[in-house]
Amino acid sequence: MKKSIIALAFIATGLATGAQANTTSLPTLTDKAALELVNQGLQSCRSDGYNVSVAVVDRTGSLKAFGRSELAGPHTVDSAQKKAFTAASMGQPTANLAKLVTDKPFLQGLKDMDSRMLLLGGGMPIKVDGQIVGGIGIGGAPGGHLDQACAEQAIKVALK
């Protein structure tokens, strides 16, 4: 009986250790941080006179927070979400991807590999300790480079 209990203890310890070896711990974007990113994105663009939508997604591309200026066009809702998804999914600014596809036409398939992707400037990956925790997308400024500047400012202020 005593040997059986000891054997079960070793088995249980081995299973627990094995389970830990098959899992990972990753930083996660909090709800508070996601909302702060949206607020900072709206504020940054508003101070420059732009009416935009701002979307923040987690590392899987699922929407975490969203905000829209009262005067932002209806198309900005979808573009902001797609830019955020693309930045999180691809791990780089969407402007880089847009340039890549323009410079290397054989990569045109990237823009069609997922209907949630949009290869226009304005999406930035969100990183914590060098790991992607999500993406922010902004749509509505008169140019993707301006959307991106607001997104960069939002990350700088919200995640200081």
GROMACS .gro file of C-alpha atoms in nm:
model
  160
    1MET     CA    1   0.000   0.000   0.000
    2LYS     CA    2   0.279   0.239   0.097
    3LYS     CA    3   0.464   0.164  -0.231
    4SER     CA    4   0.145   0.239  -0.428
    5ILE     CA    5   0.104   0.578  -0.262
    6ILE     CA    6   0.468   0.665  -0.328
    7ALA     CA    7   0.434   0.553  -0.692
    8LEU     CA    8   0.119   0.766  -0.732
    9ALA     CA    9   0.302   1.065  -0.585
   10PHE     CA   10   0.582   1.028  -0.841
   11ILE     CA   11   0.332   0.991  -1.124
   12ALA     CA   12   0.136   1.296  -1.011
   13THR     CA   13   0.455   1.498  -0.981
   14GLY     CA   14   0.563   1.387  -1.328
   15LEU     CA   15   0.228   1.480  -1.480
   16ALA     CA   16   0.232   1.822  -1.317
   17THR     CA   17   0.587   1.886  -1.437
   18GLY     CA   18   0.497   1.767  -1.788
   19ALA     CA   19   0.196   1.995  -1.797
   20GLN     CA   20   0.409   2.295  -1.705
   21ALA     CA   21   0.660   2.208  -1.976
   22ASN     CA   22   0.379   2.217  -2.235
   23THR     CA   23   0.247   2.561  -2.146
   24THR     CA   24   0.376   2.911  -2.185
   25SER     CA   25   0.338   3.238  -2.006
   26LEU     CA   26   0.290   3.546  -2.223
   27PRO     CA   27   0.232   3.912  -2.138
   28THR     CA   28  -0.127   4.018  -2.199
   29LEU     CA   29  -0.273   4.356  -2.286
   30THR     CA   30  -0.505   4.461  -2.002
   31ASP     CA   31  -0.849   4.609  -2.056
   32LYS     CA   32  -0.729   4.929  -1.891
   33ALA     CA   33  -0.430   4.958  -2.126
   34ALA     CA   34  -0.649   4.889  -2.431
   35LEU     CA   35  -0.893   5.164  -2.333
   36GLU     CA   36  -0.607   5.403  -2.264
   37LEU     CA   37  -0.462   5.330  -2.610
   38VAL     CA   38  -0.798   5.410  -2.770
   39ASN     CA   39  -0.834   5.733  -2.571
   40GLN     CA   40  -0.479   5.843  -2.652
   41GLY     CA   41  -0.526   5.760  -3.021
   42LEU     CA   42  -0.844   5.966  -3.039
   43GLN     CA   43  -0.684   6.253  -2.847
   44SER     CA   44  -0.368   6.255  -3.058
   45CYS     CA   45  -0.561   6.269  -3.384
   46ARG     CA   46  -0.814   6.517  -3.245
   47SER     CA   47  -0.533   6.757  -3.149
   48ASP     CA   48  -0.422   6.748  -3.514
   49GLY     CA   49  -0.779   6.807  -3.636
   50TYR     CA   50  -0.855   6.451  -3.751
   51ASN     CA   51  -1.178   6.263  -3.684
   52VAL     CA   52  -1.087   5.897  -3.662
   53SER     CA   53  -1.179   5.555  -3.534
   54VAL     CA   54  -0.934   5.366  -3.314
   55ALA     CA   55  -0.934   4.990  -3.261
   56VAL     CA   56  -0.718   4.785  -3.027
   57VAL     CA   57  -0.696   4.408  -3.060
   58ASP     CA   58  -0.523   4.144  -2.851
   59ARG     CA   59  -0.249   3.915  -2.984
   60THR     CA   60  -0.510   3.691  -3.152
   61GLY     CA   61  -0.662   3.984  -3.339
   62SER     CA   62  -0.980   3.987  -3.130
   63LEU     CA   63  -1.121   4.333  -3.064
   64LYS     CA   64  -1.035   4.453  -2.714
   65ALA     CA   65  -1.136   4.822  -2.726
   66PHE     CA   66  -1.279   5.065  -2.980
   67GLY     CA   67  -1.358   5.434  -3.006
   68ARG     CA   68  -1.484   5.665  -3.279
   69SER     CA   69  -1.488   6.041  -3.310
   70GLU     CA   70  -1.838   6.179  -3.356
   71LEU     CA   71  -1.749   6.307  -3.704
   72ALA     CA   72  -1.543   6.010  -3.825
   73GLY     CA   73  -1.664   5.858  -4.149
   74PRO     CA   74  -1.845   5.525  -4.137
   75HIS     CA   75  -1.567   5.355  -4.336
   76THR     CA   76  -1.319   5.428  -4.056
   77VAL     CA   77  -1.475   5.169  -3.824
   78ASP     CA   78  -1.382   4.876  -4.047
   79SER     CA   79  -1.047   5.018  -4.156
   80ALA     CA   80  -0.930   5.077  -3.797
   81GLN     CA   81  -1.021   4.721  -3.694
   82LYS     CA   82  -0.854   4.568  -3.999
   83LYS     CA   83  -0.537   4.771  -3.953
   84ALA     CA   84  -0.517   4.664  -3.587
   85PHE     CA   85  -0.571   4.299  -3.683
   86THR     CA   86  -0.308   4.317  -3.955
   87ALA     CA   87  -0.047   4.478  -3.729
   88ALA     CA   88  -0.103   4.220  -3.453
   89SER     CA   89  -0.114   3.927  -3.692
   90MET     CA   90   0.189   4.023  -3.900
   91GLY     CA   91   0.387   4.182  -3.616
   92GLN     CA   92   0.482   4.498  -3.799
   93PRO     CA   93   0.342   4.835  -3.901
   94THR     CA   94   0.084   4.808  -4.176
   95ALA     CA   95   0.266   5.081  -4.373
   96ASN     CA   96   0.568   4.848  -4.396
   97LEU     CA   97   0.347   4.573  -4.538
   98ALA     CA   98   0.186   4.811  -4.789
   99LYS     CA   99   0.532   4.915  -4.909
  100LEU     CA  100   0.650   4.555  -4.922
  101VAL     CA  101   0.361   4.452  -5.148
  102THR     CA  102   0.419   4.755  -5.372
  103ASP     CA  103   0.794   4.691  -5.399
  104LYS     CA  104   0.758   4.315  -5.446
  105PRO     CA  105   0.449   4.243  -5.658
  106PHE     CA  106   0.493   3.868  -5.615
  107LEU     CA  107   0.379   3.923  -5.252
  108GLN     CA  108   0.039   4.064  -5.360
  109GLY     CA  109  -0.122   3.752  -5.213
  110LEU     CA  110  -0.056   3.887  -4.862
  111LYS     CA  111  -0.342   4.133  -4.898
  112ASP     CA  112  -0.588   3.854  -4.974
  113MET     CA  113  -0.475   3.588  -4.727
  114ASP     CA  114  -0.732   3.692  -4.464
  115SER     CA  115  -1.040   3.908  -4.514
  116ARG     CA  116  -0.963   4.089  -4.186
  117MET     CA  117  -0.634   4.229  -4.321
  118LEU     CA  118  -0.580   4.576  -4.463
  119LEU     CA  119  -0.244   4.684  -4.599
  120LEU     CA  120  -0.267   5.059  -4.549
  121GLY     CA  121  -0.071   5.277  -4.309
  122GLY     CA  122  -0.220   5.330  -3.965
  123GLY     CA  123  -0.174   4.997  -3.790
  124MET     CA  124   0.099   4.933  -3.533
  125PRO     CA  125   0.184   4.621  -3.335
  126ILE     CA  126   0.177   4.666  -2.960
  127LYS     CA  127   0.477   4.511  -2.786
  128VAL     CA  128   0.558   4.455  -2.421
  129ASP     CA  129   0.905   4.329  -2.330
  130GLY     CA  130   0.966   4.262  -2.700
  131GLN     CA  131   0.659   4.039  -2.737
  132ILE     CA  132   0.351   4.125  -2.939
  133VAL     CA  133   0.048   4.164  -2.714
  134GLY     CA  134  -0.184   4.321  -2.971
  135GLY     CA  135  -0.228   4.584  -3.234
  136ILE     CA  136  -0.371   4.933  -3.270
  137GLY     CA  137  -0.534   5.060  -3.586
  138ILE     CA  138  -0.643   5.411  -3.668
  139GLY     CA  139  -0.845   5.517  -3.970
  140GLY     CA  140  -0.977   5.853  -4.079
  141ALA     CA  141  -0.687   6.097  -4.095
  142PRO     CA  142  -0.609   6.224  -4.447
  143GLY     CA  143  -0.334   5.969  -4.506
  144GLY     CA  144  -0.210   5.645  -4.355
  145HIS     CA  145   0.111   5.813  -4.239
  146LEU     CA  146  -0.099   6.048  -4.024
  147ASP     CA  147  -0.302   5.758  -3.883
  148GLN     CA  148   0.027   5.586  -3.800
  149ALA     CA  149   0.167   5.895  -3.628
  150CYS     CA  150  -0.139   5.902  -3.401
  151ALA     CA  151  -0.104   5.530  -3.328
  152GLU     CA  152   0.266   5.570  -3.245
  153GLN     CA  153   0.185   5.860  -3.012
  154ALA     CA  154  -0.089   5.659  -2.842
  155ILE     CA  155   0.151   5.371  -2.775
  156LYS     CA  156   0.420   5.608  -2.649
  157VAL     CA  157   0.185   5.780  -2.402
  158ALA     CA  158  -0.034   5.488  -2.292
  159LEU     CA  159   0.244   5.231  -2.241
  160LYS     CA  160   0.513   5.456  -2.089
   0.00000   0.00000   0.00000
